[in-house]
Short mmCIF file of C-alpha atoms and ligand atoms in Angstrom, two decimals:
data_model
loop_
_atom_site.label_atom_id
_atom_site.label_comp_id
_atom_site.label_asym_id
_atom_site.label_seq_id
_atom_site.Cartn_x
_atom_site.Cartn_y
_atom_site.Cartn_z
CA MET A 24 220.90 57.18 56.94
CA SER A 25 219.81 60.78 57.42
CA SER A 26 220.51 62.49 60.72
CA THR A 27 216.85 63.39 61.17
CA THR A 28 214.00 60.91 61.49
CA PRO A 29 211.51 60.97 58.59
CA VAL A 30 207.98 61.13 60.01
CA ILE A 31 204.49 60.90 58.52
CA PHE A 32 202.08 62.63 60.89
CA ASP A 33 198.49 61.39 60.83
CA HIS A 34 196.26 63.53 63.06
CA ASP A 35 192.57 64.15 63.51
CA GLY A 36 192.41 67.93 63.76
CA GLY A 37 191.71 68.35 67.49
CA ILE A 38 193.15 71.23 69.53
CA ASP A 39 196.00 69.08 70.81
CA ASP A 40 196.52 67.52 67.36
CA LEU A 41 197.15 70.99 65.91
CA LEU A 42 199.40 71.90 68.83
CA SER A 43 201.23 68.62 68.22
CA LEU A 44 201.81 69.65 64.62
CA ILE A 45 203.40 72.92 65.75
CA LEU A 46 205.52 71.04 68.31
CA LEU A 47 206.57 68.30 65.86
CA LEU A 48 207.71 70.86 63.28
CA ARG A 49 209.91 72.48 65.95
CA LEU A 50 211.64 69.27 67.12
CA PRO A 51 215.22 69.38 65.77
CA ASN A 52 215.56 65.61 65.23
CA ILE A 53 212.43 65.26 63.05
CA ASN A 54 211.82 65.64 59.31
CA VAL A 55 208.08 65.70 58.57
CA VAL A 56 207.54 64.16 55.12
CA GLY A 57 203.76 64.39 55.01
CA VAL A 58 200.66 65.17 57.05
CA THR A 59 197.48 63.12 56.76
CA ILE A 60 194.14 63.91 58.37
CA THR A 61 191.56 61.50 59.73
CA PRO A 62 188.05 63.06 59.80
CA ALA A 63 187.42 61.90 63.37
CA ASP A 64 187.56 64.36 66.33
CA CYS A 65 187.18 67.32 63.94
CA TYR A 66 185.38 68.50 60.85
CA PRO A 67 187.83 67.84 58.03
CA ASP A 68 187.53 71.30 56.39
CA ASP A 69 188.62 72.95 59.64
CA ALA A 70 191.41 70.43 60.18
CA LEU A 71 192.70 70.95 56.64
CA LEU A 72 192.60 74.74 56.85
CA SER A 73 194.38 74.85 60.22
CA THR A 74 196.96 72.31 59.06
CA ARG A 75 197.77 74.31 55.93
CA LYS A 76 198.01 77.55 57.91
CA ILE A 77 200.33 75.99 60.51
CA LEU A 78 202.59 74.64 57.75
CA SER A 79 202.66 78.03 56.09
CA LEU A 80 203.20 79.93 59.35
CA THR A 81 206.16 77.73 60.29
CA GLY A 82 207.83 77.92 56.86
CA ASN A 83 206.88 74.37 55.93
CA SER A 84 204.61 74.96 52.95
CA HIS A 85 206.52 72.29 50.96
CA ILE A 86 205.09 69.49 53.13
CA PRO A 87 202.23 67.63 51.40
CA VAL A 88 198.85 67.29 53.11
CA SER A 89 196.21 64.67 52.43
CA VAL A 90 192.68 64.38 53.81
CA GLY A 91 191.19 61.02 54.75
CA GLN A 92 187.94 59.71 53.33
CA LEU A 93 187.57 56.63 55.54
CA THR A 94 185.45 56.81 58.68
CA GLY A 95 184.91 54.60 61.71
CA PRO A 96 181.57 53.38 63.05
CA ASN A 97 181.57 55.37 66.32
CA PRO A 98 181.52 59.14 65.66
CA PHE A 99 182.91 61.70 68.10
CA PRO A 100 180.44 64.05 69.82
CA PRO A 101 179.67 67.05 67.53
CA GLU A 102 180.66 69.53 70.29
CA TRP A 103 184.17 68.08 70.35
CA ARG A 104 184.39 68.00 66.56
CA ALA A 105 183.38 71.66 66.30
CA GLN A 106 185.75 72.96 69.01
CA PRO A 107 188.93 73.25 66.87
CA LYS A 108 187.25 75.69 64.46
CA MET A 109 188.49 78.40 66.84
CA CYS A 110 192.08 77.57 65.92
CA HIS A 111 191.89 79.12 62.45
CA ALA A 112 189.84 82.03 63.83
CA THR A 113 192.67 83.45 65.99
CA PRO A 114 194.32 86.63 64.66
CA THR A 115 197.67 84.98 63.89
CA MET A 116 195.98 82.20 61.95
CA LEU A 117 193.61 84.62 60.15
CA ARG A 118 196.63 86.64 58.97
CA THR A 119 198.34 83.51 57.63
CA SER A 120 197.81 82.22 54.10
CA HIS A 121 197.11 78.58 53.33
CA ASP A 122 197.01 78.38 49.53
CA ASP A 123 200.79 77.95 49.30
CA VAL A 124 200.38 74.50 50.88
CA LYS A 125 199.48 71.75 48.41
CA VAL A 126 196.65 69.33 49.05
CA GLU A 127 197.17 65.86 47.60
CA SER A 128 194.46 64.49 45.33
CA LYS A 129 194.86 61.01 46.81
CA ALA A 130 192.88 60.12 49.93
CA ALA A 131 195.02 59.86 53.08
CA HIS A 132 195.22 56.07 53.19
CA GLU A 133 196.22 55.95 49.52
CA TRP A 134 198.76 58.72 49.91
CA MET A 135 200.23 56.92 52.93
CA HIS A 136 200.37 53.65 51.01
CA SER A 137 202.24 55.26 48.16
CA ALA A 138 204.56 57.31 50.42
CA LEU A 139 205.58 54.17 52.34
CA THR A 140 205.94 52.13 49.14
CA HIS A 141 208.31 54.66 47.62
CA ALA A 142 210.18 55.59 50.82
CA ALA A 143 213.96 55.23 50.47
CA GLU A 144 214.33 54.39 54.16
CA PRO A 145 211.81 53.18 56.78
CA VAL A 146 209.52 55.94 58.01
CA THR A 147 208.22 56.64 61.51
CA VAL A 148 204.45 57.14 61.65
CA LEU A 149 203.11 59.37 64.42
CA MET A 150 199.34 59.05 64.86
CA THR A 151 197.21 61.17 67.15
CA GLY A 152 193.79 60.14 65.89
CA PRO A 153 192.17 56.80 65.06
CA ALA A 154 194.29 54.18 63.25
CA THR A 155 192.03 54.00 60.18
CA ASN A 156 194.38 55.31 57.46
CA LEU A 157 197.43 53.24 58.38
CA ALA A 158 195.28 50.15 59.02
CA ALA A 159 193.85 50.47 55.50
CA ALA A 160 197.32 50.84 53.95
CA LEU A 161 198.62 47.81 55.87
CA THR A 162 195.56 45.76 54.96
CA GLN A 163 196.13 46.50 51.28
CA SER A 164 199.86 45.68 51.48
CA PRO A 165 200.90 43.80 54.67
CA ASN A 166 204.56 43.90 53.57
CA LEU A 167 204.57 47.65 54.17
CA VAL A 168 205.31 46.89 57.86
CA ASP A 169 208.94 46.67 56.69
CA LYS A 170 208.75 50.28 55.48
CA VAL A 171 207.60 51.48 58.89
CA GLN A 172 210.43 52.15 61.32
CA LYS A 173 207.93 52.45 64.13
CA VAL A 174 204.43 53.64 64.85
CA VAL A 175 203.89 55.94 67.83
CA TRP A 176 200.15 56.04 68.43
CA MET A 177 198.13 58.07 70.94
CA GLY A 178 195.59 55.35 71.48
CA GLY A 179 194.37 52.77 73.96
CA ALA A 180 194.05 52.31 77.69
CA VAL A 181 195.96 49.17 78.66
CA LYS A 182 195.87 48.88 82.45
CA VAL A 183 193.66 51.87 83.30
CA LYS A 184 190.03 52.69 82.51
CA GLY A 185 189.14 54.32 79.21
CA ASN A 186 187.58 57.71 78.41
CA VAL A 187 184.56 56.66 76.32
CA ALA A 188 181.27 57.52 78.07
CA MET A 189 178.50 56.23 75.81
CA HIS A 190 175.25 54.49 76.75
CA ASP A 191 176.22 51.22 75.05
CA HIS A 192 179.80 51.14 76.32
CA ASP A 193 181.39 49.98 79.59
CA GLY A 194 184.00 52.80 79.61
CA SER A 195 187.02 50.56 79.12
CA ALA A 196 188.17 52.02 75.76
CA GLU A 197 190.09 55.13 74.79
CA TRP A 198 188.31 57.24 72.14
CA ASN A 199 190.79 56.93 69.26
CA ALA A 200 190.75 53.13 69.65
CA TYR A 201 186.92 53.14 69.92
CA TRP A 202 186.18 55.35 66.86
CA ASP A 203 187.32 52.51 64.59
CA PRO A 204 187.77 49.34 66.70
CA LYS A 205 188.50 47.13 63.68
CA ALA A 206 191.31 49.45 62.55
CA THR A 207 192.70 49.31 66.09
CA LYS A 208 192.72 45.52 65.93
CA VAL A 209 194.29 45.49 62.45
CA LEU A 210 197.08 47.77 63.67
CA VAL A 211 197.79 45.83 66.87
CA ASP A 212 197.79 42.49 65.02
CA SER A 213 199.74 43.75 61.98
CA GLY A 214 203.19 42.93 63.33
CA VAL A 215 204.28 46.54 62.85
CA ASN A 216 206.71 47.94 65.44
CA LEU A 217 204.04 49.61 67.57
CA LEU A 218 204.45 51.86 70.60
CA LEU A 219 201.15 52.95 72.12
CA VAL A 220 200.95 56.14 74.13
CA PRO A 221 197.82 55.16 76.06
CA LEU A 222 195.86 56.84 78.84
CA ASP A 223 198.12 54.92 81.26
CA ALA A 224 200.79 57.55 80.51
CA THR A 225 198.75 60.61 79.50
CA ASN A 226 196.65 60.58 82.72
CA ASP A 227 199.62 62.16 84.51
CA LEU A 228 199.52 65.19 82.18
CA PRO A 229 196.33 67.23 82.57
CA VAL A 230 196.27 70.69 80.99
CA SER A 231 196.39 72.52 84.33
CA TRP A 232 196.13 76.25 85.03
CA ASP A 233 199.65 76.06 86.41
CA PHE A 234 200.93 74.64 83.11
CA LEU A 235 199.12 77.34 81.12
CA GLN A 236 200.55 79.99 83.46
CA GLN A 237 204.10 78.72 82.92
CA LEU A 238 203.55 78.81 79.16
CA ALA A 239 202.04 82.29 79.29
CA VAL A 240 205.04 83.88 81.01
CA LYS A 241 207.16 82.99 77.96
CA ASN A 242 205.28 85.81 76.22
CA THR A 243 206.37 84.91 72.68
CA PRO A 244 204.45 84.46 69.40
CA VAL A 245 204.54 80.64 69.56
CA SER A 246 203.65 80.38 73.26
CA ASP A 247 200.83 82.92 72.84
CA LEU A 248 199.24 81.05 69.94
CA SER A 249 199.61 77.76 71.82
CA GLY A 250 198.10 79.26 74.96
CA GLN A 251 195.15 80.58 72.96
CA PHE A 252 194.47 77.12 71.52
CA TRP A 253 194.61 75.57 74.99
CA ALA A 254 192.44 78.30 76.51
CA SER A 255 189.52 76.91 74.50
CA THR A 256 189.85 73.57 76.32
CA VAL A 257 189.35 74.83 79.88
CA THR A 258 185.59 75.34 79.60
CA SER A 259 183.86 73.00 81.98
CA ILE A 260 180.38 72.62 83.34
CA PRO A 261 180.36 72.59 87.16
CA SER A 262 179.74 69.09 88.54
CA TYR A 263 180.41 67.59 85.12
CA GLU A 264 183.91 66.24 85.15
CA PHE A 265 185.95 67.30 82.17
CA THR A 266 189.71 67.44 81.90
CA TYR A 267 191.78 67.97 78.78
CA PHE A 268 195.13 66.18 78.80
CA LEU A 269 198.43 66.46 76.92
CA TRP A 270 197.36 63.30 75.04
CA ASP A 271 198.73 63.96 71.54
CA ILE A 272 201.40 66.27 72.87
CA LEU A 273 202.98 63.49 74.92
CA SER A 274 202.89 61.17 71.92
CA THR A 275 204.77 63.79 69.90
CA CYS A 276 207.31 64.28 72.71
CA VAL A 277 207.96 60.52 72.76
CA LEU A 278 209.78 60.98 69.42
CA ALA A 279 212.39 63.13 71.17
CA LEU A 280 212.35 62.08 74.85
CA PRO A 281 215.51 60.53 76.32
CA ASP A 282 215.01 56.83 77.21
CA THR A 283 215.48 57.62 80.89
CA LYS A 284 212.38 59.86 80.96
CA LEU A 285 209.83 57.18 80.09
CA ARG A 286 208.98 53.64 81.15
CA ILE A 287 207.97 51.28 78.36
CA GLU A 288 206.18 47.96 78.93
CA THR A 289 205.97 45.16 76.38
CA GLY A 290 203.38 42.37 76.38
CA GLN A 291 200.52 40.63 74.61
CA VAL A 292 197.61 43.01 73.98
CA ALA A 293 194.20 42.12 72.52
CA VAL A 294 191.54 44.43 71.06
CA SER A 295 187.77 44.06 71.39
CA THR A 296 185.70 44.99 68.34
CA THR A 297 182.25 44.37 69.86
CA THR A 298 179.97 45.94 72.47
CA PRO A 299 180.09 46.65 75.36
CA ASN A 300 183.87 47.18 75.26
CA ALA A 301 184.62 47.91 71.56
CA GLY A 302 188.07 49.46 71.24
CA HIS A 303 189.28 48.10 74.59
CA THR A 304 193.04 47.36 74.41
CA TYR A 305 193.80 44.89 77.20
CA PRO A 306 196.63 42.57 78.26
CA CYS A 307 195.82 38.99 77.14
CA ASP A 308 198.37 36.20 76.80
CA GLU A 309 196.09 33.87 74.79
CA THR A 310 194.77 35.99 71.90
CA GLY A 311 196.94 39.11 72.09
CA SER A 312 199.77 40.39 69.87
CA SER A 313 203.09 41.50 71.29
CA ILE A 314 203.34 45.31 71.35
CA SER A 315 204.84 47.99 73.57
CA TRP A 316 203.24 50.89 75.38
CA VAL A 317 204.39 53.87 77.40
CA ALA A 318 203.39 53.01 80.97
CA SER A 319 204.58 56.24 82.60
CA VAL A 320 206.74 59.30 81.96
CA ASP A 321 208.64 61.97 83.87
CA ALA A 322 205.74 64.44 83.76
CA ASP A 323 207.75 67.47 84.96
CA TYR A 324 210.36 66.86 82.27
CA VAL A 325 207.68 66.55 79.57
CA ARG A 326 205.96 69.79 80.66
CA GLU A 327 209.28 71.66 80.56
CA MET A 328 210.09 70.22 77.15
CA VAL A 329 206.68 71.26 75.77
CA ILE A 330 207.02 74.80 77.14
CA HIS A 331 210.56 75.01 75.74
CA TYR A 332 209.61 73.98 72.20
CA LEU A 333 206.29 75.86 72.18
CA SER A 334 207.93 79.21 72.78
CA GLY A 335 209.95 81.59 70.63
CA GLU A 336 209.33 83.08 67.20
CA PHE A 337 207.67 81.36 64.25
O1 AGV B 446 191.29 60.22 73.73
C1 AGV B 446 192.16 61.25 73.48
C2 AGV B 446 192.12 61.71 72.03
C3 AGV B 446 193.37 62.51 71.69
O2 AGV B 446 193.88 62.13 70.42
N1 AGV B 446 191.00 62.63 71.65
C4 AGV B 446 191.47 63.97 72.03
C5 AGV B 446 192.96 63.99 71.72
O3 AGV B 446 193.19 64.65 70.48
C6 AGV B 446 189.64 62.29 72.02
C7 AGV B 446 189.06 62.92 73.26
C8 AGV B 446 188.91 62.36 74.51
N2 AGV B 446 188.32 63.25 75.36
C9 AGV B 446 188.11 64.41 74.65
C10 AGV B 446 188.56 64.22 73.34
C11 AGV B 446 187.55 65.67 74.99
N3 AGV B 446 187.08 65.92 76.22
N4 AGV B 446 187.49 66.62 74.03
C12 AGV B 446 187.93 66.37 72.79
N5 AGV B 446 188.46 65.19 72.40
CA1 CA B 447 193.67 63.55 68.45
#
């Protein structure tokens, strides 16, 4: 066994997905073996460019990147998908090359399938976008669950309300679970060792001005770039509620958090794939599958950990 945990990171190119990539690469106990992109809460060209630049900037240009071709039925709002374009427009990112980072010819779900098949030891899969790529790989080869050490997925809302606000939806689902409800169901029912990081836990971690202030005083290259990314998430229209959370960031931290800093619940969870609650992940003893989810965390500890790892030199 290696002393670091091998991790495949599947993200969907949002501001906090890209910040999660920076954070993940700086965690001492993690060895990132590949990055896959789901074209969900992003435009894939932007997500790919920012991913390659971050890998290059952090001295990780050997890590392979693969872009997904599969899409879910419920697209993200175009305003959200366009927002992360600013990430590769910041001066640090503009100065950084990307062509030293290889892009795999295989689509993300195929690359993931082959990486898991050939893995010498079980791999942890961190996912901060919809479950589409891993669900496709597991559908093709259900035995691959044995090659997955665990899945940590920013997805779902188990005992709290969701964050989908669409005319044909009752608001019970979290967006990553809703984008591709069938993939969500495949993942939950797959028998894989699954730990959700749902809204139940992330609701305690809004991106507050106080948090950004604490990051800013670090005054280092990494904290400045991170603060610039987050600055683009504070825009809000008066009277129109909008809060950005440390959704994907918490999920990344879960890979390194001491057991005493989080509370995990285990139970039967079912997934709806139909309106009006498509993507709803709810406790259900009759038709559910047994999975675990992070119910709550020590929010102060997590904030300090994030500020610690997102400061210093690249
Ligand atoms: O539901 C949270 C997920 C996370 O993976 N994403 C954003 C994070 O990357 C969707 C999302 C929910 N609300 C959003 C989202 C918002 N206001 N802006 C952008 N994305
Ligand atoms: Ca995301």
